[in-house]
């Protein structure tokens, strides 16, 4: 079965640079979520989109922005990168309109961002 | 206090034993709960979810939910070395985001 696709898988940037992470949800999934996982920590919710509209916002820094496009893929844009932004960034997708009993999120393989 | 709490472990069990992983949550509005397995450097992999009080079984895994006690657990029967990983408990509450516990590291020794 098709899974969530994320690109790139690894990214190395310098401080103050920008980065763009991409996420392609499972086909027919309408909701995308972004999580950040620092070393030794659990995933922290950043932001989510449902049908191309922002649906929830978590602990996302103002330096970060995201959007969901008409084909449901999403991009996380990160500017003025700091050393502390080094982490694994996961995208998850779900289908809120499938009529299922609960909203199950399936995670992509993640993008490992290293800021030097 | 975190909204979702787990013992960080490590929890060490011998191969073939039952591993019991526990999780508590503070938000009574939480509707459903998820268990994910995460190997080091990899993405969380869904094991199962539960939203009704009681037990839910899927193969070697049984999830238990007690809303009155705000307690969720995951039992792994016949534990295998390949089950060694970090197990993340997550709550789905207001909005659609997941709130994770810190995870419990499980070690299954041959």
PDB file of C-alpha atoms in Angstrom:
ATOM      1  CA  UNK A   1       0.000   0.000   0.000  1.00  0.00           C
ATOM      2  CA  UNK A   2       1.135   3.524  -0.736  1.00  0.00           C
ATOM      3  CA  UNK A   3       2.559   5.403   2.195  1.00  0.00           C
ATOM      4  CA  UNK A   4       3.361   8.998   3.047  1.00  0.00           C
ATOM      5  CA  UNK A   5       6.311  10.302   1.063  1.00  0.00           C
ATOM      6  CA  UNK A   6       8.663  12.943   2.365  1.00  0.00           C
ATOM      7  CA  UNK A   7      11.511  14.688   0.652  1.00  0.00           C
ATOM      8  CA  UNK A   8      14.312  15.213   1.073  1.00  0.00           C
ATOM      9  CA  UNK A   9      15.175  12.468   3.535  1.00  0.00           C
ATOM     10  CA  UNK A  10      18.252  14.300   4.749  1.00  0.00           C
ATOM     11  CA  UNK A  11      19.064  17.992   4.646  1.00  0.00           C
ATOM     12  CA  UNK A  12      22.067  19.919   5.889  1.00  0.00           C
ATOM     13  CA  UNK A  13      21.867  23.681   6.181  1.00  0.00           C
ATOM     14  CA  UNK A  14      23.864  26.498   7.706  1.00  0.00           C
ATOM     15  CA  UNK A  15      22.511  28.849  10.377  1.00  0.00           C
ATOM     16  CA  UNK A  16      20.266  31.583   9.010  1.00  0.00           C
ATOM     17  CA  UNK A  17      19.573  29.649   5.804  1.00  0.00           C
ATOM     18  CA  UNK A  18      16.145  28.521   4.656  1.00  0.00           C
ATOM     19  CA  UNK A  19      14.792  25.029   4.088  1.00  0.00           C
ATOM     20  CA  UNK A  20      11.729  23.560   2.434  1.00  0.00           C
ATOM     21  CA  UNK A  21      10.412  20.142   3.375  1.00  0.00           C
ATOM     22  CA  UNK A  22       7.840  18.380   1.232  1.00  0.00           C
ATOM     23  CA  UNK A  23       5.165  15.845   2.102  1.00  0.00           C
ATOM     24  CA  UNK A  24       2.977  13.769  -0.189  1.00  0.00           C
ATOM     25  CA  UNK A  25       0.105  12.177   1.740  1.00  0.00           C
ATOM     26  CA  UNK A  26      -1.365   8.759   1.219  1.00  0.00           C
ATOM     27  CA  UNK A  27      -3.700   8.873  -1.828  1.00  0.00           C
ATOM     28  CA  UNK A  28      -7.201  10.081  -0.932  1.00  0.00           C
ATOM     29  CA  UNK A  29      -6.043  11.411   2.436  1.00  0.00           C
ATOM     30  CA  UNK A  30      -7.209  14.973   2.904  1.00  0.00           C
ATOM     31  CA  UNK A  31      -5.373  15.990   6.065  1.00  0.00           C
ATOM     32  CA  UNK A  32      -1.683  16.548   6.628  1.00  0.00           C
ATOM     33  CA  UNK A  33       0.128  17.045   9.933  1.00  0.00           C
ATOM     34  CA  UNK A  34       3.683  18.173  10.651  1.00  0.00           C
ATOM     35  CA  UNK A  35       5.623  17.053  13.725  1.00  0.00           C
ATOM     36  CA  UNK A  36       9.090  17.881  14.985  1.00  0.00           C
ATOM     37  CA  UNK A  37      11.084  15.333  16.976  1.00  0.00           C
ATOM     38  CA  UNK A  38      14.282  16.445  18.662  1.00  0.00           C
ATOM     39  CA  UNK A  39      16.913  13.968  19.854  1.00  0.00           C
ATOM     40  CA  UNK A  40      15.564  11.806  22.656  1.00  0.00           C
ATOM     41  CA  UNK A  41      12.187  13.556  22.578  1.00  0.00           C
ATOM     42  CA  UNK A  42       8.709  12.582  21.501  1.00  0.00           C
ATOM     43  CA  UNK A  43       7.140  14.138  18.386  1.00  0.00           C
ATOM     44  CA  UNK A  44       5.749  17.632  18.909  1.00  0.00           C
ATOM     45  CA  UNK A  45       2.856  18.812  16.782  1.00  0.00           C
ATOM     46  CA  UNK A  46       3.588  21.832  14.608  1.00  0.00           C
ATOM     47  CA  UNK A  47       0.668  22.439  12.270  1.00  0.00           C
ATOM     48  CA  UNK A  48      -2.018  20.656  10.258  1.00  0.00           C
ATOM     49  CA  UNK A  49      -4.093  21.244   7.140  1.00  0.00           C
ATOM     50  CA  UNK A  50      -7.458  19.907   6.103  1.00  0.00           C
ATOM     51  CA  UNK A  51      -8.651  20.412   2.550  1.00  0.00           C
ATOM     52  CA  UNK A  52      -5.905  22.993   1.958  1.00  0.00           C
ATOM     53  CA  UNK A  53      -6.899  25.114   4.963  1.00  0.00           C
ATOM     54  CA  UNK A  54      -4.918  25.329   8.176  1.00  0.00           C
ATOM     55  CA  UNK A  55      -6.853  23.365  10.755  1.00  0.00           C
ATOM     56  CA  UNK A  56      -4.711  23.358  13.905  1.00  0.00           C
ATOM     57  CA  UNK A  57      -1.563  25.088  15.033  1.00  0.00           C
ATOM     58  CA  UNK A  58       0.812  23.830  17.670  1.00  0.00           C
ATOM     59  CA  UNK A  59       4.262  24.884  18.749  1.00  0.00           C
ATOM     60  CA  UNK A  60       5.383  26.129  15.366  1.00  0.00           C
ATOM     61  CA  UNK A  61       7.874  29.019  15.449  1.00  0.00           C
ATOM     62  CA  UNK A  62       6.969  32.189  13.577  1.00  0.00           C
ATOM     63  CA  UNK A  63      10.003  31.525  11.357  1.00  0.00           C
ATOM     64  CA  UNK A  64       8.206  28.486   9.980  1.00  0.00           C
ATOM     65  CA  UNK A  65       5.268  28.470   7.612  1.00  0.00           C
ATOM     66  CA  UNK A  66       3.421  25.745   5.800  1.00  0.00           C
ATOM     67  CA  UNK A  67       0.723  25.219   3.251  1.00  0.00           C
ATOM     68  CA  UNK A  68      -1.217  22.482   1.545  1.00  0.00           C
ATOM     69  CA  UNK A  69      -1.668  22.560  -2.212  1.00  0.00           C
ATOM     70  CA  UNK A  70      -4.507  21.563  -4.495  1.00  0.00           C
ATOM     71  CA  UNK A  71      -3.005  18.079  -4.971  1.00  0.00           C
ATOM     72  CA  UNK A  72      -2.950  17.761  -1.129  1.00  0.00           C
ATOM     73  CA  UNK A  73       0.813  17.730  -0.852  1.00  0.00           C
ATOM     74  CA  UNK A  74       2.214  20.027   1.791  1.00  0.00           C
ATOM     75  CA  UNK A  75       5.387  22.031   2.231  1.00  0.00           C
ATOM     76  CA  UNK A  76       6.995  23.233   5.456  1.00  0.00           C
ATOM     77  CA  UNK A  77       9.107  26.334   4.923  1.00  0.00           C
ATOM     78  CA  UNK A  78      11.703  27.152   7.533  1.00  0.00           C
ATOM     79  CA  UNK A  79      13.629  30.408   7.536  1.00  0.00           C
ATOM     80  CA  UNK A  80      16.457  31.883   9.630  1.00  0.00           C
ATOM     81  CA  UNK A  81      17.427  28.386  10.685  1.00  0.00           C
ATOM     82  CA  UNK A  82      18.888  27.958  14.149  1.00  0.00           C
ATOM     83  CA  UNK A  83      20.993  25.162  15.602  1.00  0.00           C
ATOM     84  CA  UNK A  84      18.013  24.104  17.707  1.00  0.00           C
ATOM     85  CA  UNK A  85      15.988  23.403  14.585  1.00  0.00           C
ATOM     86  CA  UNK A  86      18.067  20.286  14.001  1.00  0.00           C
ATOM     87  CA  UNK A  87      15.565  17.465  14.346  1.00  0.00           C
ATOM     88  CA  UNK A  88      13.538  14.849  12.560  1.00  0.00           C
ATOM     89  CA  UNK A  89      10.513  16.335  10.843  1.00  0.00           C
ATOM     90  CA  UNK A  90       7.648  13.975  10.266  1.00  0.00           C
ATOM     91  CA  UNK A  91       4.627  14.425   8.119  1.00  0.00           C
ATOM     92  CA  UNK A  92       1.536  12.348   8.800  1.00  0.00           C
ATOM     93  CA  UNK A  93      -1.673  12.046   6.850  1.00  0.00           C
ATOM     94  CA  UNK A  94      -5.206  10.941   7.566  1.00  0.00           C
ATOM     95  CA  UNK A  95      -8.628  10.957   6.020  1.00  0.00           C
ATOM     96  CA  UNK A  96     -11.174  12.950   7.974  1.00  0.00           C
ATOM     97  CA  UNK A  97     -13.884  12.386   5.409  1.00  0.00           C
ATOM     98  CA  UNK A  98     -13.596   8.610   5.170  1.00  0.00           C
ATOM     99  CA  UNK A  99     -16.379   8.114   7.680  1.00  0.00           C
ATOM    100  CA  UNK A 100     -14.207   5.951   9.905  1.00  0.00           C
ATOM    101  CA  UNK A 101     -14.599   5.716  13.645  1.00  0.00           C
ATOM    102  CA  UNK A 102     -11.466   7.664  14.388  1.00  0.00           C
ATOM    103  CA  UNK A 103      -8.848   9.773  12.705  1.00  0.00           C
ATOM    104  CA  UNK A 104      -5.783   7.581  12.352  1.00  0.00           C
ATOM    105  CA  UNK A 105      -2.562   9.286  11.378  1.00  0.00           C
ATOM    106  CA  UNK A 106       0.063   7.484   9.326  1.00  0.00           C
ATOM    107  CA  UNK A 107       3.566   8.827   9.443  1.00  0.00           C
ATOM    108  CA  UNK A 108       6.048   9.345   6.661  1.00  0.00           C
ATOM    109  CA  UNK A 109       9.719   8.332   6.933  1.00  0.00           C
ATOM    110  CA  UNK A 110      10.746  11.801   8.045  1.00  0.00           C
ATOM    111  CA  UNK A 111      13.296  14.383   6.999  1.00  0.00           C
ATOM    112  CA  UNK A 112      16.397  14.663   9.114  1.00  0.00           C
ATOM    113  CA  UNK A 113      17.429  18.310   9.215  1.00  0.00           C
ATOM    114  CA  UNK A 114      20.868  19.206  10.457  1.00  0.00           C
ATOM    115  CA  UNK A 115      21.705  22.873  10.994  1.00  0.00           C
ATOM    116  CA  UNK A 116      25.405  23.640  11.251  1.00  0.00           C
TER     117      UNK A 116
ATOM    118  CA  UNK B   1       3.027  18.035  33.868  1.00  0.00           C
ATOM    119  CA  UNK B   2       2.762  16.540  30.391  1.00  0.00           C
ATOM    120  CA  UNK B   3      -0.735  15.825  29.126  1.00  0.00           C
ATOM    121  CA  UNK B   4       0.319  12.271  28.342  1.00  0.00           C
ATOM    122  CA  UNK B   5       2.742  10.486  30.629  1.00  0.00           C
ATOM    123  CA  UNK B   6       4.738   7.328  30.166  1.00  0.00           C
ATOM    124  CA  UNK B   7       7.523   5.701  32.098  1.00  0.00           C
ATOM    125  CA  UNK B   8      10.633   6.214  29.996  1.00  0.00           C
ATOM    126  CA  UNK B   9      12.044   2.814  30.907  1.00  0.00           C
ATOM    127  CA  UNK B  10      13.902   0.920  29.748  1.00  0.00           C
ATOM    128  CA  UNK B  11      11.522  -1.932  30.364  1.00  0.00           C
ATOM    129  CA  UNK B  12      13.404  -5.188  30.016  1.00  0.00           C
ATOM    130  CA  UNK B  13      11.576  -8.475  29.483  1.00  0.00           C
ATOM    131  CA  UNK B  14      12.820 -11.919  28.434  1.00  0.00           C
ATOM    132  CA  UNK B  15      11.873 -13.310  25.055  1.00  0.00           C
ATOM    133  CA  UNK B  16       8.450 -14.973  25.143  1.00  0.00           C
ATOM    134  CA  UNK B  17       7.219 -12.972  28.128  1.00  0.00           C
ATOM    135  CA  UNK B  18       4.401 -10.434  28.265  1.00  0.00           C
ATOM    136  CA  UNK B  19       5.456  -6.800  28.077  1.00  0.00           C
ATOM    137  CA  UNK B  20       3.127  -4.317  29.754  1.00  0.00           C
ATOM    138  CA  UNK B  21       3.372  -0.668  28.757  1.00  0.00           C
ATOM    139  CA  UNK B  22       1.403   1.986  30.578  1.00  0.00           C
ATOM    140  CA  UNK B  23       0.243   5.490  29.836  1.00  0.00           C
ATOM    141  CA  UNK B  24      -1.810   8.081  31.730  1.00  0.00           C
ATOM    142  CA  UNK B  25      -3.435  11.217  30.400  1.00  0.00           C
ATOM    143  CA  UNK B  26      -4.763  14.356  32.015  1.00  0.00           C
ATOM    144  CA  UNK B  27      -7.283  15.702  29.502  1.00  0.00           C
ATOM    145  CA  UNK B  28     -10.650  14.045  30.115  1.00  0.00           C
ATOM    146  CA  UNK B  29     -11.728  15.382  26.734  1.00  0.00           C
ATOM    147  CA  UNK B  30      -9.358  13.023  24.962  1.00  0.00           C
ATOM    148  CA  UNK B  31     -11.413  10.861  22.663  1.00  0.00           C
ATOM    149  CA  UNK B  32      -9.092   8.201  21.304  1.00  0.00           C
ATOM    150  CA  UNK B  33      -5.690   6.797  21.985  1.00  0.00           C
ATOM    151  CA  UNK B  34      -2.975   5.394  19.793  1.00  0.00           C
ATOM    152  CA  UNK B  35       0.038   3.212  20.298  1.00  0.00           C
ATOM    153  CA  UNK B  36       2.964   3.687  17.939  1.00  0.00           C
ATOM    154  CA  UNK B  37       6.214   1.782  17.785  1.00  0.00           C
ATOM    155  CA  UNK B  38       9.339   3.709  16.854  1.00  0.00           C
ATOM    156  CA  UNK B  39      12.730   2.252  16.089  1.00  0.00           C
ATOM    157  CA  UNK B  40      15.675   4.573  16.550  1.00  0.00           C
ATOM    158  CA  UNK B  41      15.863   7.138  13.759  1.00  0.00           C
ATOM    159  CA  UNK B  42      12.718   5.806  12.088  1.00  0.00           C
ATOM    160  CA  UNK B  43       9.170   7.081  11.906  1.00  0.00           C
ATOM    161  CA  UNK B  44       6.385   6.112  14.323  1.00  0.00           C
ATOM    162  CA  UNK B  45       4.577   3.010  13.115  1.00  0.00           C
ATOM    163  CA  UNK B  46       0.944   2.547  14.139  1.00  0.00           C
ATOM    164  CA  UNK B  47       0.268  -0.537  16.242  1.00  0.00           C
ATOM    165  CA  UNK B  48      -3.342   0.068  17.177  1.00  0.00           C
ATOM    166  CA  UNK B  49      -5.852   2.573  18.465  1.00  0.00           C
ATOM    167  CA  UNK B  50      -8.594   2.384  21.058  1.00  0.00           C
ATOM    168  CA  UNK B  51     -11.475   4.706  21.904  1.00  0.00           C
ATOM    169  CA  UNK B  52     -13.891   2.594  23.955  1.00  0.00           C
ATOM    170  CA  UNK B  53     -13.421   1.460  27.515  1.00  0.00           C
ATOM    171  CA  UNK B  54     -12.186  -2.094  27.796  1.00  0.00           C
ATOM    172  CA  UNK B  55      -9.820  -4.256  25.816  1.00  0.00           C
ATOM    173  CA  UNK B  56      -9.025  -4.413  22.133  1.00  0.00           C
ATOM    174  CA  UNK B  57      -6.944  -7.248  20.765  1.00  0.00           C
ATOM    175  CA  UNK B  58      -4.970  -7.455  17.530  1.00  0.00           C
ATOM    176  CA  UNK B  59      -2.677 -10.426  17.189  1.00  0.00           C
ATOM    177  CA  UNK B  60      -0.067 -10.364  19.942  1.00  0.00           C
ATOM    178  CA  UNK B  61      -1.142  -6.875  21.006  1.00  0.00           C
ATOM    179  CA  UNK B  62      -3.907  -5.889  23.418  1.00  0.00           C
ATOM    180  CA  UNK B  63      -4.769  -2.282  24.175  1.00  0.00           C
ATOM    181  CA  UNK B  64      -6.710  -1.443  27.301  1.00  0.00           C
ATOM    182  CA  UNK B  65      -8.508   1.813  28.067  1.00  0.00           C
ATOM    183  CA  UNK B  66      -9.973   2.951  31.370  1.00  0.00           C
ATOM    184  CA  UNK B  67     -11.435   6.426  30.962  1.00  0.00           C
ATOM    185  CA  UNK B  68     -12.425   6.719  34.621  1.00  0.00           C
ATOM    186  CA  UNK B  69      -8.810   6.224  35.664  1.00  0.00           C
ATOM    187  CA  UNK B  70      -7.462   8.041  32.573  1.00  0.00           C
ATOM    188  CA  UNK B  71      -5.237   5.095  31.877  1.00  0.00           C
ATOM    189  CA  UNK B  72      -4.207   3.325  28.689  1.00  0.00           C
ATOM    190  CA  UNK B  73      -2.022   0.268  28.399  1.00  0.00           C
ATOM    191  CA  UNK B  74      -0.525  -1.971  25.757  1.00  0.00           C
ATOM    192  CA  UNK B  75       0.236  -5.634  26.345  1.00  0.00           C
ATOM    193  CA  UNK B  76       2.581  -7.475  24.031  1.00  0.00           C
ATOM    194  CA  UNK B  77       2.351 -11.239  24.314  1.00  0.00           C
ATOM    195  CA  UNK B  78       5.170 -13.597  23.360  1.00  0.00           C
ATOM    196  CA  UNK B  79       7.626 -10.693  23.160  1.00  0.00           C
ATOM    197  CA  UNK B  80      10.311 -11.022  20.510  1.00  0.00           C
ATOM    198  CA  UNK B  81      13.702  -9.303  20.250  1.00  0.00           C
ATOM    199  CA  UNK B  82      12.319  -7.518  17.174  1.00  0.00           C
ATOM    200  CA  UNK B  83       9.777  -5.839  19.467  1.00  0.00           C
ATOM    201  CA  UNK B  84      12.628  -3.915  21.076  1.00  0.00           C
ATOM    202  CA  UNK B  85      11.816  -0.300  20.314  1.00  0.00           C
ATOM    203  CA  UNK B  86      10.321   2.826  21.851  1.00  0.00           C
ATOM    204  CA  UNK B  87       6.555   2.655  22.266  1.00  0.00           C
ATOM    205  CA  UNK B  88       4.720   5.953  22.032  1.00  0.00           C
ATOM    206  CA  UNK B  89       1.295   6.493  23.534  1.00  0.00           C
ATOM    207  CA  UNK B  90      -0.663   9.344  21.935  1.00  0.00           C
ATOM    208  CA  UNK B  91      -3.957  11.017  22.757  1.00  0.00           C
ATOM    209  CA  UNK B  92      -6.278  12.536  20.220  1.00  0.00           C
ATOM    210  CA  UNK B  93      -8.128  15.434  21.816  1.00  0.00           C
ATOM    211  CA  UNK B  94      -9.592  18.756  20.807  1.00  0.00           C
ATOM    212  CA  UNK B  95      -8.504  19.450  17.298  1.00  0.00           C
ATOM    213  CA  UNK B  96      -6.919  16.721  15.269  1.00  0.00           C
ATOM    214  CA  UNK B  97      -3.376  16.739  16.573  1.00  0.00           C
ATOM    215  CA  UNK B  98      -1.804  13.918  18.525  1.00  0.00           C
ATOM    216  CA  UNK B  99      -0.248  14.600  21.901  1.00  0.00           C
ATOM    217  CA  UNK B 100       2.471  12.075  22.590  1.00  0.00           C
ATOM    218  CA  UNK B 101       3.837  10.753  25.825  1.00  0.00           C
ATOM    219  CA  UNK B 102       7.583  10.614  26.178  1.00  0.00           C
ATOM    220  CA  UNK B 103       7.684   6.997  25.070  1.00  0.00           C
ATOM    221  CA  UNK B 104       8.769   3.824  26.843  1.00  0.00           C
ATOM    222  CA  UNK B 105      11.847   2.022  25.649  1.00  0.00           C
ATOM    223  CA  UNK B 106      11.279  -1.724  25.553  1.00  0.00           C
ATOM    224  CA  UNK B 107      14.131  -4.210  25.474  1.00  0.00           C
ATOM    225  CA  UNK B 108      13.353  -7.856  24.803  1.00  0.00           C
ATOM    226  CA  UNK B 109      16.283 -10.059  25.709  1.00  0.00           C
ATOM    227  CA  UNK B 110      16.829 -13.378  23.896  1.00  0.00           C
TER     228      UNK B 110
END
